[in-house]
Amino acid sequence: MDLRGNWNYPTTVRFGAGRVAELPDAISAAKMRNPLFVTDPVLAKLPMTQRAMGLLPSAKMFSDIKPNPVEANVTAGVAAYKSGGHDGVVAFGGGSALDVGKLIAFMGGQTRPLWDFEDIGDWWTRANAATIAPIVALPTTAGTGSEVGRAAVVTDEKTHTKKIIFHPLMMPKVTICDPELTVGMPPIITAGTGMDAFAHCLEAYCGPFYHPMADGIAVEGIRLVKENLAAAVKDGKNIEARANMMAAAAMGATSFQKALGAIHALSHPVGSLYDTHHGLTNGVFMPYVLVFNRKAIDERIRRLAAYIGLRPNFRAFLDFVLALRQEIGVPHTLAGLNVGAEKVDTIVAMAPNDPTAGGNPVPFDKRAARTIFMRALEGRL
Ligand SMILES: NC(=O)c1ccc[n+]([C@@H]2O[C@H](COP(=O)([O-])OP(=O)(O)OC[C@H]3O[C@@H](n4cnc5c(N)ncnc54)[C@H](O)[C@@H]3O)[C@@H](O)[C@H]2O)c1
Ligand SMILES: [Fe+2]
């Protein structure tokens, strides 16, 4: 099958190998003339990034971005945006660069501080929407789905918390999903980002809300992960597997408007306190959260298992998750991420307050957080 297409939801997506070449056209479609090109310092040096920049002769680059980005990255980016007189952002990278790029386009014209726009109630309506600049997004990982999302994740260094900033106009105007851009991802990042896409689909599907549309997207996303993630990890040049994982990532972010849950609620504090990779951290927690939630999700997981070609029961699905993790090198316990018991009380206090906690299918309080964290520490399912 020719894995190319032009999609119109959740935004305009130009999907297919080689389509980075359409960047100049995408810039015009998004009505920008003088974009700031936002990426991270590792990607900035890669030939593929230089080639993409080369398609936009007058663009300037901003790349002062940490993995698990912080407010200072956004502040510096906004300064570069203003001093260059830019009128839009090309965000090129994994979730970290895409989120910072989106936040620069969002914050460039705001007068209130970043944290006033956290994804709480209707706080997003505080923003001056008229000043939000257009965004063209090009993902180079296949995981976060930030390229088709209306939110960005940034760490508040004062409180060591990952916060979600939301505005509908942070949705990129045009997204170019070119799987060739993901070919150079090291296997462990391919594995971790793939587990993020998986966790988005799974937590959305298991969420306790009525959203059949999201459910449909999530189950097909999980099937794509099952059929393609291990192949993409083993052979990074397998474009078919890379394309299907890129689709799964976009599907995860599309479906998680329904819900996320305890995987993310635990992974966010661990990521902000230990600087672990977000997707890998999700991958470690996934089976422990599944088992903890079992009573509430048993029936749903049976249906999911049947759809993706497993025996229709919870155990078969759990075994599949465990085998996939092992096959692609995701650690079974937190020790594999160099996370120990020393900050357990802090994590247990933070996790239930994470904005994703309310989407867990069973109530997720401090006690639940402690139980799951300790099991993930000790490898007890
Ligand atoms: N906006 C959202 O909806 C959303 C959802 C989930 C996660 N996130 C956030 O996204 C961030 C994680 O993003 P990520 O998992 O994509 O990782 P990342 O962007 O932090 O990238 C991880 C590493 O891989 C490198 N890399 C990326 N693409 C590469 C390529 N093609 N070749 C070689 N190296 C490459 C990067 O330079 C970096 O060193 C976290 O901050 C997380 O909280 C956001
Ligand atoms: Fe995530």
XYZ file of C-alpha atoms in Angstrom, residues 129-348:
220
model
C -6.072 34.907 20.644
C -5.532 37.507 17.922
C -1.775 37.516 18.529
C -1.208 33.746 18.353
C 1.071 33.004 15.420
C 0.577 30.125 12.954
C 2.558 26.910 13.403
C 3.821 24.356 10.916
C 4.887 21.156 12.688
C 7.245 18.410 11.503
C 7.652 15.540 13.975
C 10.957 13.660 14.004
C 9.846 11.145 16.644
C 6.703 9.015 16.563
C 5.241 9.281 20.031
C 3.875 12.419 21.586
C 1.533 13.375 18.749
C 2.150 17.003 19.708
C 2.067 17.737 15.960
C -1.713 17.259 16.010
C -2.423 18.507 19.544
C -3.639 21.727 21.119
C -1.454 21.499 24.205
C 2.204 21.688 25.179
C 3.989 20.222 28.191
C 6.585 22.301 30.051
C 8.293 21.871 33.392
C 7.859 24.466 36.115
C 11.296 24.403 37.702
C 10.086 26.097 40.880
C 7.732 23.258 41.748
C 9.369 20.515 39.646
C 6.027 19.831 38.010
C 5.205 19.177 34.384
C 2.387 21.507 33.440
C 0.103 21.380 30.435
C -0.520 24.653 28.627
C -3.597 24.602 26.419
C -5.066 26.761 23.714
C -7.095 25.654 20.679
C -4.926 27.841 18.428
C -1.807 25.930 19.467
C -2.982 23.291 17.000
C -0.532 23.502 14.068
C -2.112 24.944 10.924
C -0.251 22.416 8.802
C 1.555 19.265 9.889
C 3.974 17.381 7.680
C 4.307 13.787 8.829
C 7.317 12.493 6.912
C 8.418 9.122 8.308
C 11.866 9.547 6.745
C 12.527 12.197 9.416
C 12.324 9.481 12.095
C 14.827 7.078 10.496
C 17.777 8.359 12.555
C 16.109 7.931 15.944
C 18.205 5.604 18.119
C 16.428 2.303 18.962
C 15.833 3.213 22.608
C 14.155 6.517 21.643
C 12.107 4.693 19.004
C 11.021 2.258 21.716
C 10.270 4.967 24.266
C 8.374 7.270 21.931
C 6.431 4.287 20.584
C 5.392 3.389 24.127
C 4.181 6.978 24.567
C 1.918 6.606 21.513
C 0.744 3.265 22.910
C 0.074 4.774 26.355
C -1.942 7.634 24.824
C -4.176 5.234 22.896
C -4.519 2.830 25.826
C -5.289 5.431 28.481
C -7.753 7.171 26.161
C -9.500 3.873 25.420
C -9.676 2.920 29.108
C -10.883 6.352 30.271
C -14.260 6.384 32.029
C -15.976 8.866 29.692
C -18.329 8.609 26.710
C -16.298 9.225 23.542
C -16.764 6.424 21.000
C -14.963 8.441 18.347
C -11.788 8.539 20.432
C -12.200 4.843 21.293
C -12.265 3.910 17.603
C -9.101 5.867 16.843
C -7.363 4.458 19.924
C -7.937 0.761 19.149
C -6.632 1.103 15.599
C -3.657 3.045 16.975
C -2.894 0.148 19.319
C -3.140 -2.329 16.447
C -0.602 -0.260 14.507
C 1.739 -0.272 17.524
C 1.395 -4.036 17.835
C 2.166 -4.620 14.161
C 4.969 -2.075 13.771
C 6.777 -0.913 16.899
C 9.182 -3.842 17.258
C 9.967 -3.719 13.524
C 10.774 0.014 13.735
C 13.056 -0.560 16.731
C 14.907 -3.441 15.050
C 15.323 -1.792 11.664
C 15.156 1.986 11.817
C 15.122 2.176 8.016
C 11.878 0.195 7.707
C 9.809 3.038 6.281
C 6.539 1.128 6.398
C 6.947 0.487 10.137
C 8.107 4.094 10.661
C 5.077 5.442 8.763
C 2.633 3.301 10.707
C 4.191 4.382 14.011
C 3.953 8.001 12.945
C 0.258 7.488 12.245
C -0.182 5.732 15.608
C 1.417 8.712 17.365
C -0.984 11.158 15.722
C -3.859 8.836 16.609
C -2.787 8.701 20.249
C -2.863 12.467 20.583
C -6.180 12.648 18.750
C -7.768 10.106 21.058
C -6.384 11.419 24.350
C -8.711 14.404 24.288
C -10.971 11.788 25.918
C -8.657 10.926 28.828
C -5.234 10.000 30.058
C -4.728 8.218 33.370
C -2.385 6.840 36.004
C 0.433 5.979 33.568
C 0.830 9.653 32.735
C -0.023 10.861 36.248
C 2.951 8.857 37.577
C 5.239 9.426 34.630
C 4.972 13.230 34.813
C 6.398 13.637 38.355
C 9.040 10.958 37.720
C 10.040 12.745 34.496
C 10.276 16.145 36.141
C 12.177 14.912 39.223
C 14.571 12.510 37.448
C 14.627 13.849 33.863
C 13.772 10.397 32.509
C 12.467 9.984 28.956
C 8.685 10.469 29.020
C 7.718 7.550 26.784
C 10.131 5.067 28.366
C 8.770 6.016 31.777
C 5.238 5.354 30.524
C 6.430 2.023 29.193
C 7.723 0.987 32.605
C 4.465 1.893 34.381
C 2.054 0.489 31.782
C 1.579 -3.135 32.965
C 1.412 -2.142 36.652
C -1.330 0.380 35.894
C -3.210 -2.132 33.729
C -3.245 -4.661 36.568
C -4.239 -2.011 39.111
C -7.162 -0.881 36.899
C -8.180 -4.382 35.896
C -11.630 -4.525 37.529
C -12.786 -1.408 35.725
C -11.364 -2.256 32.298
C -11.617 -6.038 32.009
C -14.508 -6.013 29.512
C -12.988 -3.238 27.373
C -9.627 -4.980 27.250
C -11.298 -8.199 26.062
C -12.790 -6.332 23.112
C -9.474 -4.627 22.388
C -7.590 -7.932 22.567
C -10.003 -9.507 20.080
C -9.627 -6.568 17.683
C -5.844 -6.692 17.634
C -5.759 -10.448 17.066
C -5.133 -11.787 20.565
C -7.159 -14.244 22.609
C -9.998 -12.103 23.967
C -8.997 -11.839 27.582
C -7.115 -9.526 29.923
C -4.222 -11.933 30.501
C -3.493 -12.227 26.783
C -3.320 -8.440 26.489
C -1.103 -8.096 29.550
C 1.220 -10.804 28.210
C 1.428 -8.968 24.904
C 2.436 -5.725 26.679
C 5.096 -7.542 28.714
C 6.503 -9.350 25.681
C 6.595 -6.183 23.574
C 8.404 -4.270 26.318
C 10.973 -6.999 26.610
C 11.441 -7.285 22.862
C 12.127 -3.565 22.410
C 14.256 -3.042 25.532
C 11.896 -1.153 27.851
C 12.958 -1.853 31.439
C 10.609 -3.880 33.640
C 11.261 -1.839 36.780
C 12.041 1.748 37.676
C 15.630 0.723 38.457
C 16.137 0.550 34.687
C 15.538 4.317 34.613
C 17.792 4.913 37.631
C 14.745 5.768 39.714
C 14.741 4.535 43.304
C 12.607 4.838 46.428
C 14.234 8.040 47.716
C 11.558 10.446 46.407
C 8.557 8.167 46.773
C 6.695 10.466 49.181
C 7.065 13.441 46.866
C 5.937 11.447 43.828
C 2.990 9.952 45.697
